[in-house]
XYZ file of C-alpha atoms in Angstrom:
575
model
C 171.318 209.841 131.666
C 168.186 208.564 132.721
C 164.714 209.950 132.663
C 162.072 209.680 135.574
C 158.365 209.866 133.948
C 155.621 210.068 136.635
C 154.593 206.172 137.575
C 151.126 204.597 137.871
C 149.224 206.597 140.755
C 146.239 204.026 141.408
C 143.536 202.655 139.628
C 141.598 204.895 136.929
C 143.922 207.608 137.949
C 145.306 208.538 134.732
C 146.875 212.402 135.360
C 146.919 215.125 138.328
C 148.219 218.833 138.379
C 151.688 219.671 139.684
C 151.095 222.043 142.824
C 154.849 221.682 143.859
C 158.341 221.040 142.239
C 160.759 219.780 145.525
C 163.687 219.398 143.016
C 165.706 221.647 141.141
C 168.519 221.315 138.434
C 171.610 220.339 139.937
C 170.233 218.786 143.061
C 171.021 215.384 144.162
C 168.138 212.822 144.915
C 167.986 209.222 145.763
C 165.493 206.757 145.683
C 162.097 206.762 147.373
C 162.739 210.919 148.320
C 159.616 212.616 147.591
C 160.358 214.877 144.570
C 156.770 216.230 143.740
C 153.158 216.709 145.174
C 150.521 215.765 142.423
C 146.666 216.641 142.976
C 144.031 214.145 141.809
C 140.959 213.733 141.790
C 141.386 211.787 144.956
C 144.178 213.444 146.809
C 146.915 215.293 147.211
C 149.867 212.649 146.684
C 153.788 213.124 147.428
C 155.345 211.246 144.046
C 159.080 209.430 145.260
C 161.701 209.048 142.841
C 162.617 205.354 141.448
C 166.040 206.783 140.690
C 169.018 207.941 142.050
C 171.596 210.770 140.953
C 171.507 214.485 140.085
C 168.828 216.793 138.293
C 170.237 217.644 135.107
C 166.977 218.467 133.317
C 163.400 219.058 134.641
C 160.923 218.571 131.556
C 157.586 220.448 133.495
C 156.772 223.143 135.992
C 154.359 224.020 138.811
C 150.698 223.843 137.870
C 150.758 222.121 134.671
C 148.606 218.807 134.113
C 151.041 215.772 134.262
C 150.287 212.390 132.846
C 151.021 209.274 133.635
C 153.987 207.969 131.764
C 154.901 211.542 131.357
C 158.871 212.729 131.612
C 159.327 214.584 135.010
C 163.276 215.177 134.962
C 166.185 213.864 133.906
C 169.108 212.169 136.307
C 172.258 211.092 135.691
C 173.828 208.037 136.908
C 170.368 207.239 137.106
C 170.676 203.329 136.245
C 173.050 202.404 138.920
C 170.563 202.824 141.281
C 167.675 200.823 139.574
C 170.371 197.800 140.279
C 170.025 196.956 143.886
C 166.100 197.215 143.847
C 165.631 194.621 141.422
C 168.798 192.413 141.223
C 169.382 190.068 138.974
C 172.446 187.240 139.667
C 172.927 186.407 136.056
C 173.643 190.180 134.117
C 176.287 191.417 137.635
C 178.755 188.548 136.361
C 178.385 189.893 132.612
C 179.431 192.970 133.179
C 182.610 192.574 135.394
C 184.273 191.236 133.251
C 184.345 193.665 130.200
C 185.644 196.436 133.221
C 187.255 196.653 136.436
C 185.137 199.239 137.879
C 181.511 198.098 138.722
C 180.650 201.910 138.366
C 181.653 201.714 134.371
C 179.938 198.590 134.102
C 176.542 200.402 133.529
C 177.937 202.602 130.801
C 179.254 200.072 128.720
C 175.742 197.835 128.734
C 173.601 201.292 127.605
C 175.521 201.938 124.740
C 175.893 198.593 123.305
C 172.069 198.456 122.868
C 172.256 201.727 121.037
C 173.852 200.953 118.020
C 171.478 198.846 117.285
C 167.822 200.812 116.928
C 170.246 203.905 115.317
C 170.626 201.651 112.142
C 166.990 202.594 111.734
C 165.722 199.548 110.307
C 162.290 200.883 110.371
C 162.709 204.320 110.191
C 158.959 205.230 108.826
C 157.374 203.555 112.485
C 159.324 205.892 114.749
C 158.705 208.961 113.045
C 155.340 208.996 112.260
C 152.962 210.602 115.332
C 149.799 209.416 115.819
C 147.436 211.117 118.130
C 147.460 208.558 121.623
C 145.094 207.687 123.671
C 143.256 210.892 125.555
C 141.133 209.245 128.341
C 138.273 206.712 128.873
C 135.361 207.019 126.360
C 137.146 209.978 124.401
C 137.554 208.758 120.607
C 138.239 212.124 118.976
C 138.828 215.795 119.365
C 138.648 219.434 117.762
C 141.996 220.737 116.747
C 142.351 223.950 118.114
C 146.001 224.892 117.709
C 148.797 223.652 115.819
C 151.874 224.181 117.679
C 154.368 222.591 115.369
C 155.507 223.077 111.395
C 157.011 221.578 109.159
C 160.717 222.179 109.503
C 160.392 222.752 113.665
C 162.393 220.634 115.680
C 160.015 218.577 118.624
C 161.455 216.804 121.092
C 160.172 214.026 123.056
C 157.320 215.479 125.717
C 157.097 218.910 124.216
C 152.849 219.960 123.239
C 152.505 219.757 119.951
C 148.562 220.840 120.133
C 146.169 221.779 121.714
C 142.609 219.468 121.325
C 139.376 219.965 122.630
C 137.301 217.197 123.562
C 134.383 216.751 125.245
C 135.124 217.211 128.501
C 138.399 219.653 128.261
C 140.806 221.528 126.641
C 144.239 219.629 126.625
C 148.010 219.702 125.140
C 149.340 216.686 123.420
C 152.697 216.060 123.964
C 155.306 214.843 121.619
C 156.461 211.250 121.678
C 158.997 211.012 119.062
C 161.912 213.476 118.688
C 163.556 215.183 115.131
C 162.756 217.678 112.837
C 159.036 217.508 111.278
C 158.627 217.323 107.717
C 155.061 216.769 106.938
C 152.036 217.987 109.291
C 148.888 215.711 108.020
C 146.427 217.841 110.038
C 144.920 221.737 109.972
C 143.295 223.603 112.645
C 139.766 223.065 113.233
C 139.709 219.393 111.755
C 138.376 216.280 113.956
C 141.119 214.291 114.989
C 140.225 210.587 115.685
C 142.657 208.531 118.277
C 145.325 206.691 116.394
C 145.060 209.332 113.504
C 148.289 210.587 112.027
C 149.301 213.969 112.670
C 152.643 214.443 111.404
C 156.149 212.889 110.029
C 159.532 213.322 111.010
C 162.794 213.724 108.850
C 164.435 210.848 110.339
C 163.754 208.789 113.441
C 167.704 208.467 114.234
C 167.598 211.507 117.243
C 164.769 209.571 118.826
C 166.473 205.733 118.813
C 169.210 206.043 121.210
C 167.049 207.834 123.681
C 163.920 205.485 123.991
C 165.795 202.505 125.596
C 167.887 204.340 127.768
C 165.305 203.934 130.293
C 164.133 200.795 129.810
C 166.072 199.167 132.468
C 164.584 202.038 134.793
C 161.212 202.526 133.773
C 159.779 199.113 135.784
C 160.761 199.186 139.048
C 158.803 202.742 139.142
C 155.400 200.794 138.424
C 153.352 199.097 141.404
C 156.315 199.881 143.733
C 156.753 203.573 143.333
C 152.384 203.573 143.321
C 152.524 201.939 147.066
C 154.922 204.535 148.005
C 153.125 207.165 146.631
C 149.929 205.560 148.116
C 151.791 205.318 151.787
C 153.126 209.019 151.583
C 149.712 210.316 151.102
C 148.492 208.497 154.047
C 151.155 209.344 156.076
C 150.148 212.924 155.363
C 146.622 212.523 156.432
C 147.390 210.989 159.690
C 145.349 207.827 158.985
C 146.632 204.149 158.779
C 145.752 201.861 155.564
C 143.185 200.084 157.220
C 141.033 203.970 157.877
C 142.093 204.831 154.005
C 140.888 201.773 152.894
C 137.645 200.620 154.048
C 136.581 196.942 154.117
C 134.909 196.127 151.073
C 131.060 196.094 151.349
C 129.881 192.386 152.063
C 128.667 190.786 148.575
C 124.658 190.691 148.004
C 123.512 187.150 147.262
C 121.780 187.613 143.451
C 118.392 187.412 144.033
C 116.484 184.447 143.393
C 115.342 183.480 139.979
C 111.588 184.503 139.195
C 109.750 183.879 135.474
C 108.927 186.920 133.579
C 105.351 187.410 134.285
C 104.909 187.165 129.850
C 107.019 184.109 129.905
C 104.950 182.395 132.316
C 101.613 183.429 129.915
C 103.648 182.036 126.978
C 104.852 178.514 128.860
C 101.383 178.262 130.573
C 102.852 177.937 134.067
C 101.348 181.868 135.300
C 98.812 180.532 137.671
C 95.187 182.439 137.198
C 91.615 182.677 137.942
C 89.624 180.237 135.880
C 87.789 182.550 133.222
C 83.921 181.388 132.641
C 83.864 180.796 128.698
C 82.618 178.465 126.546
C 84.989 176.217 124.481
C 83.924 178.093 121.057
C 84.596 181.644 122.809
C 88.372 180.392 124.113
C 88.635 178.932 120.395
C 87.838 182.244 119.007
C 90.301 184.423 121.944
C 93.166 181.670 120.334
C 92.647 182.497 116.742
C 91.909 186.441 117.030
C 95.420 186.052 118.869
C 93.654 187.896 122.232
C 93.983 186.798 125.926
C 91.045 185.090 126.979
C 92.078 187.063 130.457
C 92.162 190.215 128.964
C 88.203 190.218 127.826
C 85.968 191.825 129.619
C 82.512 189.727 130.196
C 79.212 191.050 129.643
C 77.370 187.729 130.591
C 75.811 186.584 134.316
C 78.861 186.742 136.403
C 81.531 188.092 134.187
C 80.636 185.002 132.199
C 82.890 186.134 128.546
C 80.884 186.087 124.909
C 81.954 185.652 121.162
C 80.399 189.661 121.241
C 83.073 190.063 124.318
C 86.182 188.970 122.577
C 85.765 190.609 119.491
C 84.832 193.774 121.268
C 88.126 193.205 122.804
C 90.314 192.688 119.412
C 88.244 195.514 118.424
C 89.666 197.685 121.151
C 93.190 196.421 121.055
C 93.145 197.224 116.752
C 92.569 201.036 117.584
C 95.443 201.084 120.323
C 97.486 199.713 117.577
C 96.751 202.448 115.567
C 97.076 204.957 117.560
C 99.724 204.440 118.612
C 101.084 204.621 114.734
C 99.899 207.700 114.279
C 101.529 209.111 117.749
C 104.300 211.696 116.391
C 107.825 210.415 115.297
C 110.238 212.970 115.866
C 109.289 216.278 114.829
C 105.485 215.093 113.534
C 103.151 216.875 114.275
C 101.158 215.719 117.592
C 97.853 214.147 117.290
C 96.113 214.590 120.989
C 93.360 212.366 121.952
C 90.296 214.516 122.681
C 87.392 213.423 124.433
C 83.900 213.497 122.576
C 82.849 217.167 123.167
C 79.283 216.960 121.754
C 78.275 215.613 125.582
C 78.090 219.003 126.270
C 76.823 220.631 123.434
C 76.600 221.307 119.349
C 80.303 221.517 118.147
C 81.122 222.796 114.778
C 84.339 221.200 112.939
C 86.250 222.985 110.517
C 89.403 221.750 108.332
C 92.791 222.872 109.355
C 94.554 223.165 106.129
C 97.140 225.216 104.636
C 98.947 227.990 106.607
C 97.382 226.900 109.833
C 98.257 223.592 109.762
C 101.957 224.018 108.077
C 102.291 226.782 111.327
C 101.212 224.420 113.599
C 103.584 221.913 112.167
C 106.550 224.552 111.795
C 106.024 225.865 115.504
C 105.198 222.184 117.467
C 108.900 221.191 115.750
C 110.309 224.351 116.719
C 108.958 224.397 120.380
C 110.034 220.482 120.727
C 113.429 220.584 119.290
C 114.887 224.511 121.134
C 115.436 224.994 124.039
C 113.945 228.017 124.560
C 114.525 230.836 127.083
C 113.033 234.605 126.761
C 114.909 237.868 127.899
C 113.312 240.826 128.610
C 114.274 244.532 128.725
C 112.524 248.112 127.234
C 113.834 250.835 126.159
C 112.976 254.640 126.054
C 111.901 255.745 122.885
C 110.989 259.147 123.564
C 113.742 260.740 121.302
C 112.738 258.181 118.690
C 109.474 258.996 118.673
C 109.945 262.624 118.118
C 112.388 261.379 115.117
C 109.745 258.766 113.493
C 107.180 261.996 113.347
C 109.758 264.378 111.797
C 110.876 261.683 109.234
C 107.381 260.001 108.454
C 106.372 262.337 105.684
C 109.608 260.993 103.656
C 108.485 257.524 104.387
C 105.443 257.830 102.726
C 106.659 260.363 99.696
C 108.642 257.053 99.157
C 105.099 255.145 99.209
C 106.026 253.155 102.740
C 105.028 254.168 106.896
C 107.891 255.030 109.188
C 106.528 252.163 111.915
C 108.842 250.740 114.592
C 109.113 247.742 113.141
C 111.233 249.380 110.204
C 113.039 251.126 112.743
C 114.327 247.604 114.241
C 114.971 245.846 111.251
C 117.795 248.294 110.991
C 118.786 248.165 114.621
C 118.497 244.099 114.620
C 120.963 243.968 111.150
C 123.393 246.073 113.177
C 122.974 244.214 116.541
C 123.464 241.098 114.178
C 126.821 242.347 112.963
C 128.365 242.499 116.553
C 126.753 239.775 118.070
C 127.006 237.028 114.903
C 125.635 234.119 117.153
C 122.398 235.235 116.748
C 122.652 235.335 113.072
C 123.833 231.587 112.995
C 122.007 228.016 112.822
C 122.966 224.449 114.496
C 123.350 221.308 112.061
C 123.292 218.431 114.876
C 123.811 216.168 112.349
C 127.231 217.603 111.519
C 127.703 218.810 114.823
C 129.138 221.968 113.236
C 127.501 225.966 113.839
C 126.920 227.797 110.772
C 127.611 231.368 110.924
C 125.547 233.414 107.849
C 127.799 236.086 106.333
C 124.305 237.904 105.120
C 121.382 239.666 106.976
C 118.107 238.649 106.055
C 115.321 239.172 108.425
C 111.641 237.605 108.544
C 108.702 240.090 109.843
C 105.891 237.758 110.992
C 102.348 239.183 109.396
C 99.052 238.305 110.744
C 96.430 237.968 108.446
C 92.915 235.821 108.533
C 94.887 232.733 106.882
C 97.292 232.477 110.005
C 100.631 234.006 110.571
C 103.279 234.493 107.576
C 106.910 235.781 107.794
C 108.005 237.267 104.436
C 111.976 238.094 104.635
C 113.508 241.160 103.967
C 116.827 240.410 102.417
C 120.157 242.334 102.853
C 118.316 244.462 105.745
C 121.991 245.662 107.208
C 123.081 247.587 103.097
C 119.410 249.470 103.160
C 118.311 252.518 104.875
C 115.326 252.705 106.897
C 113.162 254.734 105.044
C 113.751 251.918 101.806
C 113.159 249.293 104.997
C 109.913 250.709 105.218
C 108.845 250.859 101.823
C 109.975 247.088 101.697
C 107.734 246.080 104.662
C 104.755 247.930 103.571
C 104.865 246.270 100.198
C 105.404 242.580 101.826
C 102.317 243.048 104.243
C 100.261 244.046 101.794
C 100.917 240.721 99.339
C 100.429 238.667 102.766
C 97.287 239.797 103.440
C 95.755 239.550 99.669
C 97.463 235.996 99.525
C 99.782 237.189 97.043
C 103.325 236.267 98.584
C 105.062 233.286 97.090
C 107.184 230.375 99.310
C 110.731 231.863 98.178
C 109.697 235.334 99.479
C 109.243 233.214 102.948
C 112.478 231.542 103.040
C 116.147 232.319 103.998
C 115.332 234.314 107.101
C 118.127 234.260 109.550
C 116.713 236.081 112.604
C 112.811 237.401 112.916
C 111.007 239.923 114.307
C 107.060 240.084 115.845
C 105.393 242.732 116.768
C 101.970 243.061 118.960
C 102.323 246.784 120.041
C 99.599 247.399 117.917
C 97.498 244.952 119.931
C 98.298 245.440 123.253
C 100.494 243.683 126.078
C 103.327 244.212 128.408
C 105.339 240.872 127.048
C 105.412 237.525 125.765
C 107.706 234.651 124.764
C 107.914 234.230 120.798
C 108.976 231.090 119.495
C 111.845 230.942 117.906
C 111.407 230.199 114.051
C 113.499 227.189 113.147
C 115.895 226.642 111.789
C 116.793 230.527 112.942
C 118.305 230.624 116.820
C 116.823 233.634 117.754
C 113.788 236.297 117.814
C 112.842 239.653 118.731
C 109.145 240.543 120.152
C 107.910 244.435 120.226
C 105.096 244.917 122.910
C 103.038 247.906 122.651
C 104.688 251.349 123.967
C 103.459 253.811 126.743
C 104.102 256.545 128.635
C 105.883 255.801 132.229
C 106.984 258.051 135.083
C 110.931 257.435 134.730
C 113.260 258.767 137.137
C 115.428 261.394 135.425
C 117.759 263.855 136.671
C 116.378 263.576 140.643
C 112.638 263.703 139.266
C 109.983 261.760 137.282
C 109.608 262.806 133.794
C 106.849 261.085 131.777
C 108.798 259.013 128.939
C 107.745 256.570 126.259
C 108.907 253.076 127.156
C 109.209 249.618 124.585
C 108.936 246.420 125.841
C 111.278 243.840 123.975
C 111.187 240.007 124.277
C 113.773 238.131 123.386
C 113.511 234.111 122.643
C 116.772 232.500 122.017
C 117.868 228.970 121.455
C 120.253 228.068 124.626
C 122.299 225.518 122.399
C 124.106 228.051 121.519
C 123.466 231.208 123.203
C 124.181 231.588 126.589
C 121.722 234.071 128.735
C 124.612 236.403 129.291
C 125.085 237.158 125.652
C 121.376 237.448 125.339
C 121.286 240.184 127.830
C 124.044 242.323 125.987
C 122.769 241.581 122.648
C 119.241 242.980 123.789
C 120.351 246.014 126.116
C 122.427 246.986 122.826
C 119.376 247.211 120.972
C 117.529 249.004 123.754
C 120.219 251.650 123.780
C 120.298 251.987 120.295
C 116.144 252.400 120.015
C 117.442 254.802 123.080
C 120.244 256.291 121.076
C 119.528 256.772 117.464
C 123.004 258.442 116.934
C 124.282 254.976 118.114
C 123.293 253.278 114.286
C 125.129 255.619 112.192
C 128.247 255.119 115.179
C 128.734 251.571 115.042
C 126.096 250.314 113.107
């Protein structure tokens, strides 16, 4: 029994997909016949066999990702053929004589090597499985599926996983054979190459069949890749010389030039003579400035002791400001020109709120990527509801507004669609999905704008919604609301309707992924029914953080909660 594994295909060509099988179990092949076409990234290549004998076994099937150094099929009488492709004078002798038929000799030289690996000597380094190598520059993966536990019986080539990387989702095949007793790794873990993922009972199944193919497993290497090479060729119609171009003619290495600031340095950069006086170029040397780089003030550019520290001067405040230019998330500090040219200016301190907003928003603004989606949504039946229902509202000492409305359509939109109710930790590279609904209501007030949360929104009714939100814009605007009643938001809503405006794009408030923006209502023609009917109509803005949400999950999350501002029936359904 021998066992064909798919050879080397070329250089950096590591695995293709199987489009077609041309063997089947039981059919009898020979060396160099074609018994597979592979795609690459290259080509489409016909793969020969480097053995000889019949199918008993094929290990894969039509459109599955093969490897190289995979197992395609297994032959038998396989190794009698790998003996006139690569003979060798001194084993043929050897083997006559311990049997009279030269077809019995190859028997007889398999199994004495056998004995020798099933005495396990090292058991524990054939059945431990260690995750191999996936592909250039790939280190690791996410373990998405375990298909193997303990007490399940792998053989050699089965998938054993499924990882994802970061280029693709692929199956890890077996290399070792027997009955698994310990699995090292869980689902969802990061598995690092060379890791190990699980341990076998005994390594005794897997000895005898590793070096059965040894004597095989060469002569499929460079040889079998020019064969496959020629094949493909042949199919194409083109000779080697058209499928190989000539190499491009090598480009001398240009010639060798000093850096312009090593020629300063060594004095060899050839310049201008600069008119100075000794004392001045004495001066330049021990301010540490470029005599070249002064500007001069005197009769013909002629450079002072005023010039060069002018010029040390001038350098010193690049140096600084260039210190204070933001790190990171800092806060920007813009150069602005000197606006009292053109008039009396007035400055004024930015401190507190404003200047922890404009902080909080420059970091958010520079670190999302943001994108807005935009929809509205007819409110006219909601409308008529918030005026029937408003009295209760404000028995209860709180105002039936839209804004409490959404709060209770955003908790249940939040519920269906929990991406938007989740944050990014780069750092970790992990997403972290909140299993509670708080949302922040941004407040404008003459201090600048402050988001108190609402907390639990999704296990309150609206009319206690409302009497929440009235109570938490009053404290914002008489300074009364404290930094813990501003944190733990995990989505946020804005509303300008009582300003004015069609739209806008709200920034998302970070460390949050998303946010909702209410426009101010009005009354539209809509067609209805084969007429126009005059209906109230909401603008919404979405801002979302494309890391993780994609614009086609925006779109549903936001026409769900314009049909349910459309639909009130549609809360107390599924929300």
């Amino acid at each position: 029994m021998t066992e064909f594994k798919l050879p080397e295909l070329g250089e950096n060509i590591e695995q293709g997909d199987l489009v077609r099988l041309m063997i089947q179990p039981g059919a009898s092949i020979s060396e160099g016949q074609p018994v597979m076409e592979l795609e690459t990234d290259k080509a489409v290549v016909e793969v020969p066999s480097s053995v000889s004998g019949t199918v008993k076994e094929i290990r894969v099937k039509e459109g599955e990702k093969v490897r190289v150094g995979q197992v395609i099929f297994v032959v038998d009488n396989g190794a009698s053929a790998a003996r006139p492709s690569s003979p060798q004078p001194t084993p043929e002798p050897a083997q006559p004589l311990r049997t009279a038929k030269p077809a019995a000799a190859a028997q007889p030289a398999k199994a004495q090597p056998a004995p020798s690996p099933s005495a396990e000597p090292r058991p524990g380094a054939a059945s431990d499985f260690r995750l191999p190598e996936l592909g250039e520059n790939i280190a690791q993966g996410d373990l998405i599926r375990l298909m193997i536990s303990p007490g399940a019986r792998v053989s050699e080539g089965q998938p054993v996983m499924e990882l994802e990387t970061d280029k693709a989702v692929v199956e890890v095949p077996s290399s070792v054979t027997g009955v698994v007793k310990q699995v090292h790794v869980k689902q969802g873990d990061k598995v690092n190459v060379g890791q190990l993922i699980f341990t076998l009972e005994g390594a005794a199944a897997v000895a005898p069949e590793r070096p059965k193919p040894a004597p095989v497993e060469h002569i499929s290497g460079q040889q079998a890749a020019r064969l496959a090479f020629q094949a493909a060729i042949r199919a194409e119609g083109k000779t080697e010389r058209e499928a190989l171009p000539p190499d491009q003619p090598f480009a001398p290495p240009p010639g060798f030039a000093m850096p312009a600031q090593l020629g300063k340095v060594a004095g060899t950069e050839h310049r201008e003579p600069i008119p100075a006086a000794p004392h001045v170029r004495r001066l330049a040397r021990e301010l540490g400035i470029d005599i070249h780089e002064a500007k001069g003030s005197g009769p013909a550019g002629r450079i002072s002791e005023d010039d060069v520290k002018a010029c040390a001067k001038a350098m010193l405040a690049a140096a600084t400001a260039a210190a204070a230019a933001p790190r990171g998330g800092q806060f920007a500090a813009t150069e602005l020109p000197d606006f009292t040219r053109w008039g009396k200016i007035e400055r004024v301190s930015m401190r507190g709120v404003r200047r922890k907003t404009a902080e909080h928003l420059w970091q958010a603004w520079t670190s999302i990527p943001h994108v807005t989606q935009n929809d509205r949504a007819d409110i006219t039946e909601l409308e008529q509801l918030r005026a029937r229902f408003a009295k209760k509202a404000e028995e209860a000492g709180g105002k039936m507004t839209v804004t409490a409305i959404a709060l209770k359509v955003c908790a249940s939109a939040l519920k269906i669609f929990p991406q938007f109710n989740a944050s990014i930790d780069l750092r970790k590279e992990d997403i972290i999905y909140k299993q509670y609904i708080h949302i922040g209501v941004a407040v404008d007030t003459d201090r600048g704008l402050l988001v108190p949360v609402i907390r639990d929104v999704d296990k309150k009714n609206i009319v206690e919604l409302a009497v929440e939100l009235t109570e938490f814009s009053k404290k914002a605007r008489e300074k009364k609301l404290s930094p813990a009643e501003m944190e733990g938001g995990t989505f946020t809503i804005t509303n300008l309707g009582g300003i004015g405006g069609t739209g806008f794009s709200p920034i998302v408030n970070l460390p949050e992924v998303a946010i909702l923006g209410l426009s101010r209502s009005s009354m539209e023609p809509v067609w209805l029914n084969g007429k126009f009917e005059p209906r109230m109509v909401l603008p919404l803005s979405l801002s979302y953080d494309h890391r993780l949400i994609d614009g086609a999950d925006a779109a549903r999350f936001l026409r769900w909660i314009a049909e349910a501002f459309e639909q009130p029936f549609l809360l107390s359904v599924q929300g």
